[in-house]
Amino acid sequence: MNEPAIFQTRPLRVIEKLMKLILLITGALIVALVTVYVITRYLFAMNFRGFEELCTLIVVWMYFIGPANASREQSHIAADMLGLFVKNPYVYQIFLIIRHAIGVAVVGIMAYLAFDFMYFNIQMGAKSMTHGIPMWCYHSSLFLGMCLMMFYDILHLINDFAVLRQMKRRKEGDGGKEVEA
C-alpha cells in the first residue's frame, strides 16, 4: 500500500522516527534488563530488586507506542472482510470513512479517559512501591499512545475523503461510468 501524501510532511516524519526510536530503545532495554536479571539471579544468586517495576514501565511505553505506529501504518490487526463483499470501490471508500470516523470517536473517548486517569495520578502523587517512580510516568504512555492513534485516524480520515473526492471527479470525467480504483 502506498503511503498517503499527507504522511510525507517533515513533522510527521519526525513523529514517525521518534515512535520507532522509542520502540527500538524500549525493546533493547527489555532484552538488556532480562539478561541482567537472569545473570544476577542464576549466576550470582542475587536478587535484582525492582526488576518487575522497571520492566513494567518500559513495556507499557512499548505497548502503547506500538499500536500508535501500527495505526499510522495501518498494519494493526483487523477483521476486514468488507472487501470480499463490497465490489464497488466508491462504496468501499465510504465504508473506510465510516470506519475511521468510528475509530476517531472511540480512541478520542479513550484518550480523554487516559488523560483523566493520568491527571488523577498526578494530583494524588501516586508512586510505585519499590523505586518510587511517579505513576503518571506509566499512565502518560497510555495517554500519548491514544492521542497518536487518534491523530493518525484523523489523518487517514482526511485521506479517505480526498480519495473519495478524487474517485468522484474521475467518475464525473468518465461520463458517470463506474471507475475501478
Coordinates of N, CA, C and O in Angstrom, one line a residue, residues 8-160:
Q8 N 3.8 12.5 4.2 CA 5.1 12.8 3.7 C 5.7 14.1 4.3 O 6.8 14.5 4.0
T9 N 4.9 14.8 5.1 CA 5.4 16.1 5.6 C 6.5 15.9 6.7 O 6.6 14.8 7.3
R10 N 7.4 16.8 6.8 CA 8.5 16.7 7.7 C 8.1 16.5 9.2 O 8.7 15.6 9.8
P11 N 7.2 17.2 9.7 CA 6.8 17.0 11.1 C 6.3 15.6 11.3 O 6.6 14.9 12.4
L12 N 5.5 15.0 10.4 CA 5.0 13.7 10.5 C 6.1 12.6 10.4 O 6.1 11.6 11.1
R13 N 7.1 12.9 9.6 CA 8.3 12.0 9.5 C 9.1 12.0 10.8 O 9.6 11.0 11.3
V14 N 9.2 13.2 11.5 CA 9.9 13.3 12.8 C 9.1 12.5 13.8 O 9.7 11.7 14.6
I15 N 7.8 12.6 13.9 CA 7.0 11.8 14.8 C 7.2 10.3 14.6 O 7.3 9.6 15.5
E16 N 7.2 10.0 13.3 CA 7.3 8.6 12.9 C 8.7 8.1 13.4 O 8.8 7.0 14.0
K17 N 9.7 8.8 13.2 CA 11.1 8.4 13.6 C 11.2 8.3 15.2 O 11.8 7.4 15.7
L18 N 10.5 9.3 15.8 CA 10.5 9.3 17.3 C 9.8 8.0 17.8 O 10.3 7.4 18.8
M19 N 8.7 7.7 17.2 CA 8.0 6.5 17.7 C 8.8 5.2 17.5 O 8.9 4.4 18.3
K20 N 9.4 5.2 16.3 CA 10.3 4.0 16.0 C 11.5 3.9 16.9 O 11.9 2.9 17.3
L21 N 12.0 5.1 17.3 CA 13.2 5.1 18.2 C 12.7 4.7 19.6 O 13.5 3.9 20.2
I22 N 11.6 5.1 20.0 CA 11.1 4.7 21.3 C 10.9 3.2 21.3 O 11.2 2.5 22.3
L23 N 10.3 2.7 20.2 CA 10.1 1.2 20.1 C 11.4 0.4 20.2 O 11.6 -0.6 20.8
L24 N 12.4 1.0 19.5 CA 13.7 0.3 19.4 C 14.4 0.4 20.8 O 14.9 -0.7 21.3
I25 N 14.4 1.5 21.4 CA 15.0 1.7 22.8 C 14.3 0.8 23.8 O 15.0 0.1 24.6
T26 N 13.0 0.8 23.8 CA 12.3 0.0 24.8 C 12.5 -1.5 24.6 O 12.7 -2.2 25.6
G27 N 12.5 -1.9 23.3 CA 12.8 -3.3 23.0 C 14.2 -3.7 23.5 O 14.4 -4.8 24.1
A28 N 15.2 -2.9 23.2 CA 16.5 -3.2 23.6 C 16.7 -3.1 25.2 O 17.4 -4.0 25.7
L29 N 16.0 -2.2 25.8 CA 16.1 -2.2 27.3 C 15.5 -3.4 27.9 O 16.0 -3.9 28.9
I30 N 14.4 -3.9 27.4 CA 13.7 -5.1 27.9 C 14.7 -6.3 27.8 O 14.9 -7.0 28.7
V31 N 15.3 -6.4 26.6 CA 16.3 -7.5 26.4 C 17.4 -7.4 27.4 O 17.8 -8.4 28.0
A32 N 17.9 -6.2 27.6 CA 19.1 -5.9 28.5 C 18.7 -6.2 29.9 O 19.4 -6.9 30.7
L33 N 17.5 -5.7 30.3 CA 17.1 -6.0 31.7 C 16.8 -7.5 32.0 O 17.2 -7.9 33.1
V34 N 16.2 -8.2 31.1 CA 16.0 -9.6 31.3 C 17.3 -10.3 31.4 O 17.5 -11.2 32.2
T35 N 18.3 -9.9 30.5 CA 19.6 -10.6 30.5 C 20.3 -10.3 31.9 O 20.8 -11.3 32.5
V36 N 20.3 -9.1 32.3 CA 20.9 -8.8 33.6 C 20.2 -9.5 34.8 O 20.9 -10.1 35.7
Y37 N 18.9 -9.6 34.7 CA 18.1 -10.3 35.7 C 18.5 -11.8 35.8 O 18.8 -12.3 36.8
V38 N 18.6 -12.4 34.6 CA 19.0 -13.8 34.6 C 20.4 -14.0 35.1 O 20.6 -15.0 35.9
I39 N 21.3 -13.2 34.7 CA 22.7 -13.3 35.1 C 22.8 -13.1 36.6 O 23.4 -13.9 37.3
T40 N 22.2 -12.0 37.1 CA 22.3 -11.8 38.6 C 21.6 -12.8 39.4 O 22.1 -13.2 40.5
R41 N 20.5 -13.3 38.9 CA 19.7 -14.3 39.7 C 20.3 -15.7 39.7 O 20.4 -16.3 40.7
Y42 N 20.6 -16.1 38.5 CA 21.0 -17.5 38.4 C 22.5 -17.8 38.4 O 23.0 -18.9 38.7
L43 N 23.3 -16.8 38.0 CA 24.8 -17.0 38.1 C 25.4 -16.5 39.4 O 26.2 -17.1 40.0
F44 N 24.8 -15.4 39.9 CA 25.4 -14.8 41.1 C 24.5 -15.0 42.3 O 24.8 -14.5 43.4
A45 N 23.3 -15.6 42.1 CA 22.4 -15.8 43.2 C 22.0 -14.5 44.0 O 21.8 -14.5 45.2
M46 N 21.9 -13.4 43.2 CA 21.5 -12.2 43.8 C 20.1 -11.8 43.3 O 19.7 -12.2 42.2
N47 N 19.4 -11.0 44.1 CA 18.1 -10.6 43.7 C 18.1 -9.2 43.0 O 18.7 -8.3 43.6
F48 N 17.6 -9.0 41.9 CA 17.5 -7.7 41.2 C 16.3 -7.0 41.7 O 15.2 -7.2 41.2
R49 N 16.4 -6.2 42.7 CA 15.3 -5.6 43.4 C 14.6 -4.6 42.4 O 15.3 -3.7 41.8
G50 N 13.3 -4.7 42.3 CA 12.6 -3.8 41.5 C 12.6 -4.1 40.0 O 12.1 -3.3 39.2
F51 N 13.0 -5.3 39.6 CA 13.1 -5.7 38.2 C 11.7 -5.5 37.5 O 11.6 -5.0 36.4
E52 N 10.7 -6.1 38.2 CA 9.4 -6.1 37.6 C 8.9 -4.7 37.4 O 8.2 -4.4 36.4
E53 N 9.2 -3.8 38.3 CA 8.7 -2.4 38.2 C 9.3 -1.7 37.0 O 8.6 -1.0 36.3
L54 N 10.6 -1.9 36.8 CA 11.3 -1.3 35.7 C 10.8 -1.9 34.4 O 10.6 -1.1 33.4
C55 N 10.7 -3.2 34.3 CA 10.2 -3.8 33.1 C 8.8 -3.3 32.8 O 8.5 -3.1 31.6
T56 N 7.9 -3.2 33.8 CA 6.6 -2.8 33.5 C 6.6 -1.4 32.9 O 5.8 -1.1 32.0
L57 N 7.4 -0.5 33.5 CA 7.4 0.9 32.9 C 7.8 0.9 31.5 O 7.2 1.5 30.6
I58 N 8.9 0.1 31.1 CA 9.4 0.1 29.8 C 8.4 -0.6 28.8 O 8.1 -0.1 27.7
V59 N 7.8 -1.7 29.3 CA 6.9 -2.4 28.4 C 5.6 -1.6 28.2 O 5.1 -1.7 27.1
V60 N 5.1 -0.9 29.2 CA 3.9 -0.1 29.0 C 4.2 0.9 27.9 O 3.3 1.2 27.0
W61 N 5.3 1.6 27.9 CA 5.6 2.5 26.8 C 5.7 1.8 25.4 O 5.1 2.3 24.4
M62 N 6.3 0.6 25.4 CA 6.3 -0.1 24.1 C 4.9 -0.5 23.7 O 4.6 -0.4 22.5
Y63 N 4.1 -0.9 24.6 CA 2.7 -1.4 24.3 C 1.8 -0.3 23.8 O 0.9 -0.6 23.0
F64 N 2.0 0.9 24.2 CA 1.1 2.0 23.7 C 1.7 2.8 22.5 O 0.9 3.4 21.8
I65 N 3.0 2.8 22.4 CA 3.6 3.5 21.2 C 3.5 2.5 20.0 O 3.3 3.0 18.9
G66 N 3.6 1.2 20.2 CA 3.5 0.2 19.2 C 2.2 0.3 18.4 O 2.2 0.4 17.2
P67 N 1.0 0.3 19.1 CA -0.2 0.5 18.4 C -0.4 1.8 17.7 O -1.0 1.9 16.6
A68 N 0.2 2.9 18.2 CA 0.2 4.1 17.5 C 0.9 4.0 16.2 O 0.4 4.6 15.2
N69 N 2.0 3.4 16.2 CA 2.8 3.2 15.0 C 2.0 2.3 14.0 O 2.0 2.5 12.8
A70 N 1.4 1.3 14.5 CA 0.6 0.4 13.7 C -0.6 1.1 13.1 O -1.0 0.9 12.0
S71 N -1.2 2.1 13.9 CA -2.3 2.9 13.4 C -1.8 3.8 12.2 O -2.5 4.0 11.2
R72 N -0.6 4.3 12.3 CA 0.0 5.1 11.3 C 0.2 4.3 10.0 O -0.2 4.7 8.9
E73 N 0.7 3.1 10.2 CA 1.0 2.2 9.0 C -0.3 1.5 8.5 O -0.2 0.8 7.5
Q74 N -1.3 1.5 9.3 CA -2.5 0.7 9.1 C -2.1 -0.8 9.0 O -2.6 -1.5 8.2
S75 N -1.2 -1.2 9.9 CA -0.8 -2.6 10.0 C -1.3 -3.3 11.2 O -0.8 -4.4 11.5
H76 N -2.2 -2.7 11.9 CA -2.8 -3.3 13.1 C -3.7 -4.5 12.7 O -4.2 -4.5 11.5
I77 N -4.0 -5.3 13.6 CA -4.9 -6.5 13.3 C -6.3 -6.0 13.1 O -6.8 -5.2 13.8
A78 N -6.8 -6.4 11.9 CA -8.2 -6.0 11.6 C -8.9 -7.2 10.9 O -8.3 -7.9 10.2
A79 N -10.2 -7.3 11.2 CA -11.0 -8.3 10.6 C -11.8 -7.7 9.5 O -13.0 -7.5 9.6
D80 N -11.1 -7.3 8.4 CA -11.7 -6.5 7.3 C -12.1 -7.5 6.2 O -11.4 -7.8 5.4
M81 N -13.4 -7.9 6.3 CA -13.9 -8.8 5.3 C -14.8 -8.0 4.4 O -15.4 -8.6 3.4
L82 N -14.9 -6.7 4.6 CA -15.8 -5.9 3.8 C -15.4 -5.9 2.3 O -16.2 -5.9 1.4
G83 N -14.1 -6.0 2.0 CA -13.6 -6.0 0.7 C -14.0 -7.2 -0.1 O -14.1 -7.2 -1.3
L84 N -14.4 -8.3 0.6 CA -14.9 -9.5 -0.1 C -16.3 -9.3 -0.6 O -16.7 -10.0 -1.6
F85 N -17.1 -8.5 0.1 CA -18.5 -8.4 -0.2 C -18.8 -7.1 -1.0 O -19.8 -7.1 -1.8
V86 N -18.0 -6.1 -0.8 CA -18.3 -4.8 -1.5 C -17.4 -4.7 -2.7 O -16.2 -4.5 -2.5
K87 N -17.9 -4.8 -3.8 CA -17.0 -4.8 -5.1 C -16.9 -3.3 -5.6 O -16.0 -3.1 -6.4
N88 N -17.8 -2.5 -5.3 CA -17.8 -1.1 -5.8 C -16.8 -0.3 -5.0 O -17.0 -0.1 -3.8
P89 N -15.7 0.2 -5.6 CA -14.7 0.9 -4.8 C -15.2 2.2 -4.2 O -14.7 2.6 -3.1
Y90 N -16.2 2.8 -4.8 CA -16.7 4.1 -4.3 C -17.5 3.8 -2.9 O -17.3 4.4 -1.9
V91 N -18.3 2.7 -2.9 CA -19.0 2.3 -1.7 C -18.0 1.8 -0.7 O -18.1 2.2 0.5
Y92 N -17.0 1.1 -1.1 CA -15.9 0.6 -0.1 C -15.2 1.8 0.5 O -14.9 1.8 1.7
Q93 N -15.0 2.9 -0.3 CA -14.3 4.0 0.3 C -15.2 4.7 1.3 O -14.7 5.2 2.3
I94 N -16.5 4.7 1.1 CA -17.4 5.3 2.1 C -17.3 4.5 3.4 O -17.3 5.1 4.5
F95 N -17.3 3.2 3.3 CA -17.1 2.3 4.5 C -15.8 2.6 5.2 O -15.7 2.6 6.4
L96 N -14.7 2.9 4.4 CA -13.5 3.3 5.1 C -13.6 4.6 5.9 O -13.0 4.7 7.0
I97 N -14.3 5.5 5.3 CA -14.6 6.8 6.0 C -15.3 6.5 7.3 O -15.0 7.1 8.4
I98 N -16.4 5.7 7.2 CA -17.1 5.4 8.4 C -16.2 4.7 9.5 O -16.3 5.0 10.7
R99 N -15.4 3.7 9.0 CA -14.5 3.0 9.9 C -13.6 4.0 10.6 O -13.4 3.9 11.9
H100 N -13.0 4.9 9.9 CA -12.0 5.8 10.5 C -12.7 6.8 11.4 O -12.2 7.3 12.4
A101 N -13.9 7.2 11.0 CA -14.7 8.2 11.9 C -15.0 7.5 13.2 O -14.9 8.1 14.3
I102 N -15.4 6.2 13.2 CA -15.7 5.5 14.4 C -14.4 5.4 15.2 O -14.4 5.5 16.4
G103 N -13.3 5.1 14.5 CA -12.0 5.0 15.2 C -11.7 6.3 15.9 O -11.2 6.2 17.1
V104 N -11.9 7.4 15.3 CA -11.6 8.7 15.9 C -12.4 8.9 17.2 O -11.9 9.3 18.2
A105 N -13.7 8.5 17.1 CA -14.6 8.7 18.2 C -14.2 7.8 19.4 O -14.1 8.3 20.5
V106 N -14.0 6.6 19.1 CA -13.6 5.6 20.1 C -12.3 5.9 20.8 O -12.2 6.0 22.0
V107 N -11.3 6.2 20.0 CA -10.0 6.5 20.5 C -10.0 7.8 21.2 O -9.3 8.0 22.2
G108 N -10.8 8.8 20.7 CA -10.9 10.0 21.4 C -11.5 9.9 22.8 O -11.0 10.5 23.7
I109 N -12.5 9.0 22.9 CA -13.0 8.8 24.3 C -11.9 8.1 25.2 O -11.8 8.5 26.3
M110 N -11.2 7.2 24.6 CA -10.1 6.5 25.4 C -9.0 7.5 25.7 O -8.5 7.4 26.8
A111 N -8.7 8.4 24.8 CA -7.7 9.4 25.1 C -8.1 10.3 26.3 O -7.3 10.7 27.2
Y112 N -9.4 10.7 26.3 CA -10.0 11.5 27.3 C -9.9 10.8 28.7 O -9.4 11.4 29.7
L113 N -10.3 9.5 28.7 CA -10.2 8.7 29.9 C -8.8 8.5 30.4 O -8.5 8.5 31.6
A114 N -7.9 8.3 29.4 CA -6.4 8.1 29.8 C -5.9 9.4 30.4 O -5.1 9.4 31.4
F115 N -6.3 10.6 29.8 CA -5.8 11.8 30.4 C -6.4 12.0 31.8 O -5.7 12.4 32.7
D116 N -7.7 11.7 32.0 CA -8.3 11.8 33.3 C -7.6 10.9 34.3 O -7.3 11.3 35.5
F117 N -7.2 9.7 33.9 CA -6.5 8.8 34.8 C -5.1 9.3 35.1 O -4.7 9.3 36.3
M118 N -4.4 9.8 34.1 CA -3.1 10.3 34.3 C -3.1 11.6 35.3 O -2.3 11.7 36.2
Y119 N -4.1 12.4 35.0 CA -4.2 13.6 35.8 C -4.6 13.3 37.3 O -4.0 13.9 38.2
F120 N -5.4 12.3 37.5 CA -5.7 11.8 38.8 C -4.5 11.3 39.5 O -4.3 11.7 40.7
N121 N -3.6 10.6 38.8 CA -2.4 10.1 39.4 C -1.4 11.3 39.8 O -0.7 11.2 40.8
I122 N -1.4 12.3 38.9 CA -0.6 13.5 39.2 C -1.1 14.2 40.5 O -0.3 14.5 41.4
Q123 N -2.4 14.4 40.6 CA -3.0 15.0 41.7 C -2.7 14.2 43.0 O -2.5 14.8 44.1
M124 N -2.8 12.9 42.9 CA -2.7 12.0 44.1 C -1.2 11.9 44.5 O -0.9 11.5 45.6
G125 N -0.3 12.1 43.5 CA 1.1 11.9 43.8 C 1.5 10.5 44.0 O 2.4 10.1 44.7
A126 N 0.7 9.6 43.3 CA 0.9 8.1 43.4 C 2.3 7.8 42.9 O 2.8 8.3 41.9
K127 N 3.0 6.9 43.6 CA 4.3 6.4 43.2 C 4.4 4.9 43.3 O 3.6 4.3 44.0
S128 N 5.3 4.3 42.5 CA 5.5 2.9 42.5 C 6.1 2.5 43.9 O 6.7 3.3 44.6
M129 N 5.9 1.2 44.2 CA 6.3 0.7 45.6 C 7.9 0.7 45.8 O 8.4 1.1 46.8
T130 N 8.6 0.1 44.8 CA 10.0 -0.1 45.0 C 10.9 1.1 44.8 O 11.7 1.5 45.6
H131 N 10.8 1.6 43.6 CA 11.6 2.7 43.2 C 11.0 4.1 43.4 O 11.7 5.1 43.1
G132 N 9.7 4.2 43.7 CA 9.1 5.5 43.9 C 8.9 6.3 42.6 O 8.9 7.5 42.6
I133 N 8.7 5.5 41.5 CA 8.5 6.2 40.2 C 7.1 6.7 40.2 O 6.2 6.0 40.5
P134 N 6.9 8.0 39.8 CA 5.6 8.6 39.8 C 4.7 7.8 38.8 O 5.2 7.4 37.7
M135 N 3.5 7.4 39.2 CA 2.6 6.6 38.4 C 2.2 7.3 37.1 O 1.9 6.6 36.1
W136 N 2.3 8.6 37.1 CA 1.9 9.3 35.8 C 2.9 8.9 34.7 O 2.6 9.0 33.5
C137 N 4.1 8.5 35.1 CA 5.1 8.1 34.1 C 4.6 6.9 33.3 O 4.9 6.7 32.1
Y138 N 3.9 6.0 34.0 CA 3.3 4.8 33.4 C 2.1 5.2 32.5 O 2.0 4.9 31.4
H139 N 1.2 6.0 33.2 CA 0.0 6.3 32.5 C 0.0 7.4 31.4 O -0.9 7.5 30.6
S140 N 1.1 8.1 31.4 CA 1.3 9.1 30.3 C 1.5 8.4 29.0 O 1.1 8.9 27.9
S141 N 2.0 7.1 29.0 CA 2.2 6.4 27.8 C 0.9 6.0 27.2 O 0.7 6.0 26.0
L142 N -0.1 5.7 28.0 CA -1.4 5.4 27.6 C -2.1 6.6 26.9 O -2.6 6.5 25.8
F143 N -1.9 7.7 27.6 CA -2.5 9.0 27.0 C -1.8 9.4 25.7 O -2.5 9.6 24.7
L144 N -0.5 9.3 25.7 CA 0.2 9.7 24.4 C -0.1 8.7 23.3 O -0.4 9.1 22.2
G145 N -0.2 7.4 23.6 CA -0.5 6.4 22.6 C -1.9 6.6 22.0 O -2.1 6.5 20.8
M146 N -2.9 6.9 22.9 CA -4.2 7.1 22.4 C -4.3 8.4 21.6 O -5.0 8.4 20.5
C147 N -3.6 9.4 22.0 CA -3.6 10.7 21.2 C -3.0 10.5 19.8 O -3.5 11.0 18.8
L148 N -1.9 9.7 19.8 CA -1.2 9.4 18.5 C -2.1 8.6 17.6 O -2.3 8.8 16.4
M149 N -2.8 7.6 18.2 CA -3.7 6.8 17.4 C -4.9 7.6 16.8 O -5.3 7.5 15.7
M150 N -5.4 8.5 17.7 CA -6.5 9.4 17.2 C -6.0 10.3 16.1 O -6.7 10.5 15.1
F151 N -4.8 10.9 16.3 CA -4.2 11.8 15.3 C -4.1 11.1 14.0 O -4.4 11.6 12.9
Y152 N -3.6 9.8 14.0 CA -3.4 9.1 12.7 C -4.7 8.7 12.1 O -4.9 8.6 10.9
D153 N -5.7 8.4 13.0 CA -7.0 8.1 12.4 C -7.6 9.3 11.8 O -8.3 9.2 10.7
I154 N -7.4 10.5 12.3 CA -7.9 11.7 11.7 C -7.2 11.9 10.4 O -7.9 12.3 9.4
L155 N -5.9 11.7 10.3 CA -5.2 11.8 9.0 C -5.7 10.8 8.0 O -5.8 11.2 6.8
H156 N -5.9 9.6 8.4 CA -6.5 8.6 7.5 C -7.9 9.0 7.0 O -8.2 8.8 5.9
L157 N -8.6 9.6 7.9 CA -10.0 10.0 7.6 C -9.9 11.2 6.5 O -10.6 11.1 5.5
I158 N -9.0 12.1 6.7 CA -8.8 13.2 5.8 C -8.4 12.6 4.4 O -8.9 13.0 3.4
N159 N -7.5 11.6 4.5 CA -7.0 11.0 3.2 C -8.2 10.2 2.5 O -8.3 10.3 1.3
D160 N -9.0 9.6 3.3 CA -10.1 8.8 2.8 C -11.1 9.8 2.0 O -11.6 9.5 1.0

